[in-house]
Short mmCIF file of C-alpha atoms in Angstrom, two decimals:
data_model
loop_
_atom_site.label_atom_id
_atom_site.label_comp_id
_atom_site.label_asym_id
_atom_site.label_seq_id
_atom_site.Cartn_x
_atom_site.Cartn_y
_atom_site.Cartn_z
CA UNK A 491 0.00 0.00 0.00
CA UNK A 492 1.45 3.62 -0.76
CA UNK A 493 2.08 5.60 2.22
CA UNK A 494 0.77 9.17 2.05
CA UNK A 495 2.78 12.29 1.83
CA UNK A 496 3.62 13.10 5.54
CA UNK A 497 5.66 16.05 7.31
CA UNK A 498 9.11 15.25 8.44
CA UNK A 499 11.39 17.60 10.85
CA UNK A 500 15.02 17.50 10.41
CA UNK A 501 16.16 17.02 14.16
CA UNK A 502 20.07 16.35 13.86
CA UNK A 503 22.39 16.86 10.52
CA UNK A 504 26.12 16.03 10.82
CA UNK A 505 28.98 15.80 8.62
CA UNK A 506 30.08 11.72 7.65
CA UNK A 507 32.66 12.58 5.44
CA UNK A 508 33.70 15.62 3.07
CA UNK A 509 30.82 15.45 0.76
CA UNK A 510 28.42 13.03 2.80
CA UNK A 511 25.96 13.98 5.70
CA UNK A 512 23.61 12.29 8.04
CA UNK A 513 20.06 13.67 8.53
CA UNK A 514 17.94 12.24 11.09
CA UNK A 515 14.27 12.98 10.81
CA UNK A 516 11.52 12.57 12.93
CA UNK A 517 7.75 12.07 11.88
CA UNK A 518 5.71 14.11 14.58
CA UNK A 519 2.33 12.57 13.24
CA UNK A 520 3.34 9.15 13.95
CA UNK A 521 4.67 7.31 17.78
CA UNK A 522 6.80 4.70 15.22
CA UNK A 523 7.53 5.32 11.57
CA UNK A 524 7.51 1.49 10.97
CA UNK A 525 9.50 0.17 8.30
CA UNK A 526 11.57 -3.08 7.20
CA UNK A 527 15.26 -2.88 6.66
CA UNK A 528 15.66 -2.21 3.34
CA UNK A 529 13.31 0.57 2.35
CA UNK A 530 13.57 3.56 1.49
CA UNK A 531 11.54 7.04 1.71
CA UNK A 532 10.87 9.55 -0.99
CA UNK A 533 11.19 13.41 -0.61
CA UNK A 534 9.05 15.65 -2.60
CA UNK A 535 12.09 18.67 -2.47
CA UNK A 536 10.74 22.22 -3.59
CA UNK A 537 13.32 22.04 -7.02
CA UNK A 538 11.21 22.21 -9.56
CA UNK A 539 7.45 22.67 -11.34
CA UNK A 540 6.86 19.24 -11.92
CA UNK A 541 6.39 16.30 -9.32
CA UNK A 542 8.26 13.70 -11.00
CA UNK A 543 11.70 16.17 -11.19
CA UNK A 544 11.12 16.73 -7.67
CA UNK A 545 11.14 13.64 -5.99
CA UNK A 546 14.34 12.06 -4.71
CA UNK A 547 14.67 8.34 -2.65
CA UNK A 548 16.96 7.28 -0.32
CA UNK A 549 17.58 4.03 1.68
CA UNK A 550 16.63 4.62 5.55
CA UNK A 551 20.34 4.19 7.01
CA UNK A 552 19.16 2.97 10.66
CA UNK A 553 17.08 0.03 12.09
CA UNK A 554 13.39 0.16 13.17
CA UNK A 555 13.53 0.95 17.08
CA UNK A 556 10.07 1.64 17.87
CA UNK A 557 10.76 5.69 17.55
CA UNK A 558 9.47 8.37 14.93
CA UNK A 559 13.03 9.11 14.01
CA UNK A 560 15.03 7.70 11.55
CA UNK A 561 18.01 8.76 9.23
CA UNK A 562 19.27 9.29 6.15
CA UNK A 563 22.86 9.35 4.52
CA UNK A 564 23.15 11.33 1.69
CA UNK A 565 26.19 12.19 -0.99
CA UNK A 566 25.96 15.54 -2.30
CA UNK A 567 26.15 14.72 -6.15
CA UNK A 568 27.73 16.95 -8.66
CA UNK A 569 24.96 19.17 -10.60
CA UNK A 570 22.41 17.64 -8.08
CA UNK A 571 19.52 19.53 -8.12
CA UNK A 572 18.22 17.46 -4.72
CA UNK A 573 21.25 16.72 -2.83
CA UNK A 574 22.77 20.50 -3.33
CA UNK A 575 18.74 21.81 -1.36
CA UNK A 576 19.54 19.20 0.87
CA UNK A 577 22.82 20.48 1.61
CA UNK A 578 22.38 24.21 1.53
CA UNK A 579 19.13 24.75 2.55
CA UNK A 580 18.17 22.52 5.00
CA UNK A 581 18.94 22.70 8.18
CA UNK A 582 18.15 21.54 11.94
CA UNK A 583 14.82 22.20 12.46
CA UNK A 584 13.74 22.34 8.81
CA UNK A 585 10.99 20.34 7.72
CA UNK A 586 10.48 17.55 4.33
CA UNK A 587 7.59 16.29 2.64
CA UNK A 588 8.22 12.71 2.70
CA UNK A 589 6.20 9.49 1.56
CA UNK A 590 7.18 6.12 3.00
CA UNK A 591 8.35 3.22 3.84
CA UNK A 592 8.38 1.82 0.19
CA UNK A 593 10.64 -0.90 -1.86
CA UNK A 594 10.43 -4.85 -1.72
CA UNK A 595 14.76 -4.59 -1.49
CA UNK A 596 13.99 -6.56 2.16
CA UNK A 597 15.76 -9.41 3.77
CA UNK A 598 15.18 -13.61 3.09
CA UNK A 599 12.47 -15.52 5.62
CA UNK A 600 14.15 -17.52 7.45
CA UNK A 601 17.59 -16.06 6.73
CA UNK A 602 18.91 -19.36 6.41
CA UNK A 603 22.83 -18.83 3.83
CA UNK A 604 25.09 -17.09 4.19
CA UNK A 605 24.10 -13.16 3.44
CA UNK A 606 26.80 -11.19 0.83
CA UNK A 607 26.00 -7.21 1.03
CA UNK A 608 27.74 -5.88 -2.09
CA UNK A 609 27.68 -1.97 -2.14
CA UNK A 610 30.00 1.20 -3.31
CA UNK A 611 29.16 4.46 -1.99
CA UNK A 612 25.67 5.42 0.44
CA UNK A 613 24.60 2.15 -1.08
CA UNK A 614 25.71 0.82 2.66
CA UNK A 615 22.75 2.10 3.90
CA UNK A 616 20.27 -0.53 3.45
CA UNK A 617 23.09 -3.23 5.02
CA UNK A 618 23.55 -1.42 7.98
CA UNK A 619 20.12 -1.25 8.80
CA UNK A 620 19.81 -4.63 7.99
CA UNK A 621 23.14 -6.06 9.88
CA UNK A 622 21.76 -4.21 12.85
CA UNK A 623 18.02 -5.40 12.73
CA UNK A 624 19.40 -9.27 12.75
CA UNK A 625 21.81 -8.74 15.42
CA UNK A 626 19.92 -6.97 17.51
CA UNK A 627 16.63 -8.59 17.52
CA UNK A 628 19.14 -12.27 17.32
CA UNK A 629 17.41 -13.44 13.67
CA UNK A 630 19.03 -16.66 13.49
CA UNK A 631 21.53 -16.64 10.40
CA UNK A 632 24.64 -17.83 8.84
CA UNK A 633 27.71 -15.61 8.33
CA UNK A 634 27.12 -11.86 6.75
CA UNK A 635 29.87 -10.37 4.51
CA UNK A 636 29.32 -6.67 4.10
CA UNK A 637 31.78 -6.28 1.33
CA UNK A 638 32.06 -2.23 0.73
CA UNK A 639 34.08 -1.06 -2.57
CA UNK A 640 35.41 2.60 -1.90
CA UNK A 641 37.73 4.56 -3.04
CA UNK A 642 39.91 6.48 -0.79
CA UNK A 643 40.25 5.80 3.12
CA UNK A 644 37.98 8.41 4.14
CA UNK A 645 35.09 7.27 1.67
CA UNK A 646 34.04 4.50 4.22
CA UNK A 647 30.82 5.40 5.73
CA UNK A 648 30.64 4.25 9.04
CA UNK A 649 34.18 2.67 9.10
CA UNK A 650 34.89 2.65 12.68
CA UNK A 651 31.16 1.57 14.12
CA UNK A 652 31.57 -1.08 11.43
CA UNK A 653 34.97 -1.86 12.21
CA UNK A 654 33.93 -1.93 15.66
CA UNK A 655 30.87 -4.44 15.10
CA UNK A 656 32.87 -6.91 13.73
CA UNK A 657 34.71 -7.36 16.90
CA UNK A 658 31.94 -7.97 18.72
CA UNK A 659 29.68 -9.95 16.95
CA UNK A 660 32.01 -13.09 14.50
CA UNK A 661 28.99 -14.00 12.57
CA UNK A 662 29.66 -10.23 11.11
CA UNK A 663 32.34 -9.75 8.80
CA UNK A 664 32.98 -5.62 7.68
CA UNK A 665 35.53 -6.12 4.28
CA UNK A 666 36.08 -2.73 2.84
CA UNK A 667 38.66 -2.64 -0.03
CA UNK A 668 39.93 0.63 -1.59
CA UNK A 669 40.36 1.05 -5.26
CA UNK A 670 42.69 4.23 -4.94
CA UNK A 671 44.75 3.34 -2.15
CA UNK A 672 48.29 1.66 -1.86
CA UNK A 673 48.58 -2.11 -1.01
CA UNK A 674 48.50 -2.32 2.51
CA UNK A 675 47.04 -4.70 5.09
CA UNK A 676 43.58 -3.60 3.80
CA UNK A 677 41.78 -5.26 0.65
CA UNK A 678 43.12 -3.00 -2.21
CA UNK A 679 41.02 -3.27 -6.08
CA UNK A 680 36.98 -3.57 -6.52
CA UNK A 681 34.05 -5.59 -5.17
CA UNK A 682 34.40 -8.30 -7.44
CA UNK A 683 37.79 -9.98 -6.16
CA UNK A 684 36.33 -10.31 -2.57
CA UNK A 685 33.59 -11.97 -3.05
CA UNK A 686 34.67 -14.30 -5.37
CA UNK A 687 37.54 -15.26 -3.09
CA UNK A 688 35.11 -16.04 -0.28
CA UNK A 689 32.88 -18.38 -2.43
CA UNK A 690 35.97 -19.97 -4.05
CA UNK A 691 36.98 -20.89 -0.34
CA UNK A 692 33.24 -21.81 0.69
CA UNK A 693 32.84 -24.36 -1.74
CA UNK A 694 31.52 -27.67 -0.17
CA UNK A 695 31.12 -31.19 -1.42
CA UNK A 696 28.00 -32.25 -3.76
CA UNK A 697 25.47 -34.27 -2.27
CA UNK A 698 25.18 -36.30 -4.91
CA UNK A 699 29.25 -36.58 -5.85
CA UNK A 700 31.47 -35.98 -3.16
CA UNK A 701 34.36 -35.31 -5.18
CA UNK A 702 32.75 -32.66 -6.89
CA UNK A 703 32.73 -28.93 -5.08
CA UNK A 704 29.61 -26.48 -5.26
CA UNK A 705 28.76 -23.14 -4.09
CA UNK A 706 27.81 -23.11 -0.45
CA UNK A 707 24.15 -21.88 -0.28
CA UNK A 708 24.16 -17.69 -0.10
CA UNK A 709 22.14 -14.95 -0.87
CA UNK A 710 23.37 -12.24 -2.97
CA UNK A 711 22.43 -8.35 -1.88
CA UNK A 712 23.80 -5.34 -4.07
CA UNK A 713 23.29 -1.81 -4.00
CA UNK A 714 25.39 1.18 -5.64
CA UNK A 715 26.13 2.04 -8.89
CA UNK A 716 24.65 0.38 -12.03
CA UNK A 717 28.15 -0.81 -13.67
CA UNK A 718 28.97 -2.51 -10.51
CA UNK A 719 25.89 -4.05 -10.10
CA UNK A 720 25.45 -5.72 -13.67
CA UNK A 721 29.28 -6.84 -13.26
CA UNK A 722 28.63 -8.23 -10.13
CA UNK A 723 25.34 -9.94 -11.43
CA UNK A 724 27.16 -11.84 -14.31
CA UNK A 725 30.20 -12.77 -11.96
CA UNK A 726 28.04 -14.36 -9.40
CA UNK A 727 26.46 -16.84 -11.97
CA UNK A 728 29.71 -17.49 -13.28
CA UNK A 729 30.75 -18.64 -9.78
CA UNK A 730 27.76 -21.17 -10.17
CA UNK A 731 25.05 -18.91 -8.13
CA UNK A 732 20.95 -19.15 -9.59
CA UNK A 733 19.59 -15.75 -10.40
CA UNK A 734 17.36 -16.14 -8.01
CA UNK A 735 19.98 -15.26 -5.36
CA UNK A 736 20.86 -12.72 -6.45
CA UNK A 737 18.97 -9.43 -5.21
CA UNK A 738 19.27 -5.82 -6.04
CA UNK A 739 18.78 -2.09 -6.00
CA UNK A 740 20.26 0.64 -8.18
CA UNK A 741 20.85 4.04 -7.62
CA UNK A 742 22.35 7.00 -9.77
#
């Protein structure tokens, strides 16, 4: 069902990285803006005449915890009509026309493979509300792999509080790998090489002929760019993966 247009207020905007910020925004009308991790919320943004060239979506960042609030994590994008408002105009305090929660980009019942969460750029946003919705409410599950492709150091959104989760939890594996950085003791190069050297490794024994290896059961999540994602789409069935595993959601 399509949620109607509400009134958000912009309670708390802070700076992520050079060209990134995180706006959280509460929903007065509502006790719990209720959503599954995964969706996303459209803004109707005062840029233009018609309503189609004014609305912009983003995935909700956090996890549903019962509040009105949640937040956003935006890039400001060159010649971006929407993110340059967002970033000049609106401040703490300011209020959005939203409409939401929307999108079917939601997590497996039961969550029963292994999860890989694919992304470049603020396309982490959908995994980390997801990684924090199973851990926190303990949805049983098999080993998550939020593989992140950036490009510089400072590009990782939420580094350290990732970082810092997988300490805690070892079902929860953060792999960042930099594609304009020197070789290091960090994963240096694109998406693609880290994944497929996980399910290389994985591989388990056929059922039916022992001697023969297959993919170990996993669901496939992406989110970023388009290029990435179609690479990433025809790499995964080349490692032996059904289609049907293979989930996604573009932006840009």
């Amino acid at each position: 069902m399509l949620q109607p247009w509400r009134t958000g207020k912009v309670i708390r905007i802070t700076d992520e990285t050079a060209s990134t910020k995180r706006f959280w925004i509460q929903v007065p009308e509502l006790e719990s803006f209720d959503f599954t991790p995964g969706q996303f919320v459209t803004l109707d943004l005062p840029i233009h005449e018609k309503p189609n060239k004014r609305w912009r979506s983003y995935s909700i960042a956090s996890w549903p915890d019962g509040t009105n609030v949640f937040e956003l994590v935006i890039v400001l994008l060159e010649g971006g009509a929407g993110t340059h408002y967002l970033f000049n105009e609106i401040k703490e305090g300011s209020e959005l026309t939203l409409r939401g929660p929307q999108g079917v980009f939601v997590l497996p019942d039961p969550v029963d493979r292994d999860l890989f969460f694919i992304c470049t750029g603020t396309g982490v946003a959908p995994f980390r509300s997801m990684s924090y919705h199973i851990l926190n409410q303990q949805v049983p599950h098999q080993t998550i792999y939020l593989v992140f492709g950036c490009r510089k150091f400072g590009d990782a959104l939420y580094g350290a509080e990732l970082r810092d989760l997988e300490t805690k939890v070892s079902s929860f594996r953060y792999i960042p790998t930099f594609s304009r950085e020197e070789p290091g003791e960090h994963c240096t190069g694109y998406v693609h090489k880290v994944y497929e050297s996980i399910c290389t490794e994985n591989k388990l024994p056929s059922a039916e002929n022992p001697d023969l290896l297959v993919p170990k059961p996993a669901y496939f999540y992406l989110c970023g760019w388009k290029d990435m994602i179609d690479e990433a789409k025809q790499r995964i069935q080349g490692l032996g993966y059904d289609k049907k595993s293979i989930h996604q959601e573009l932006y840009g």
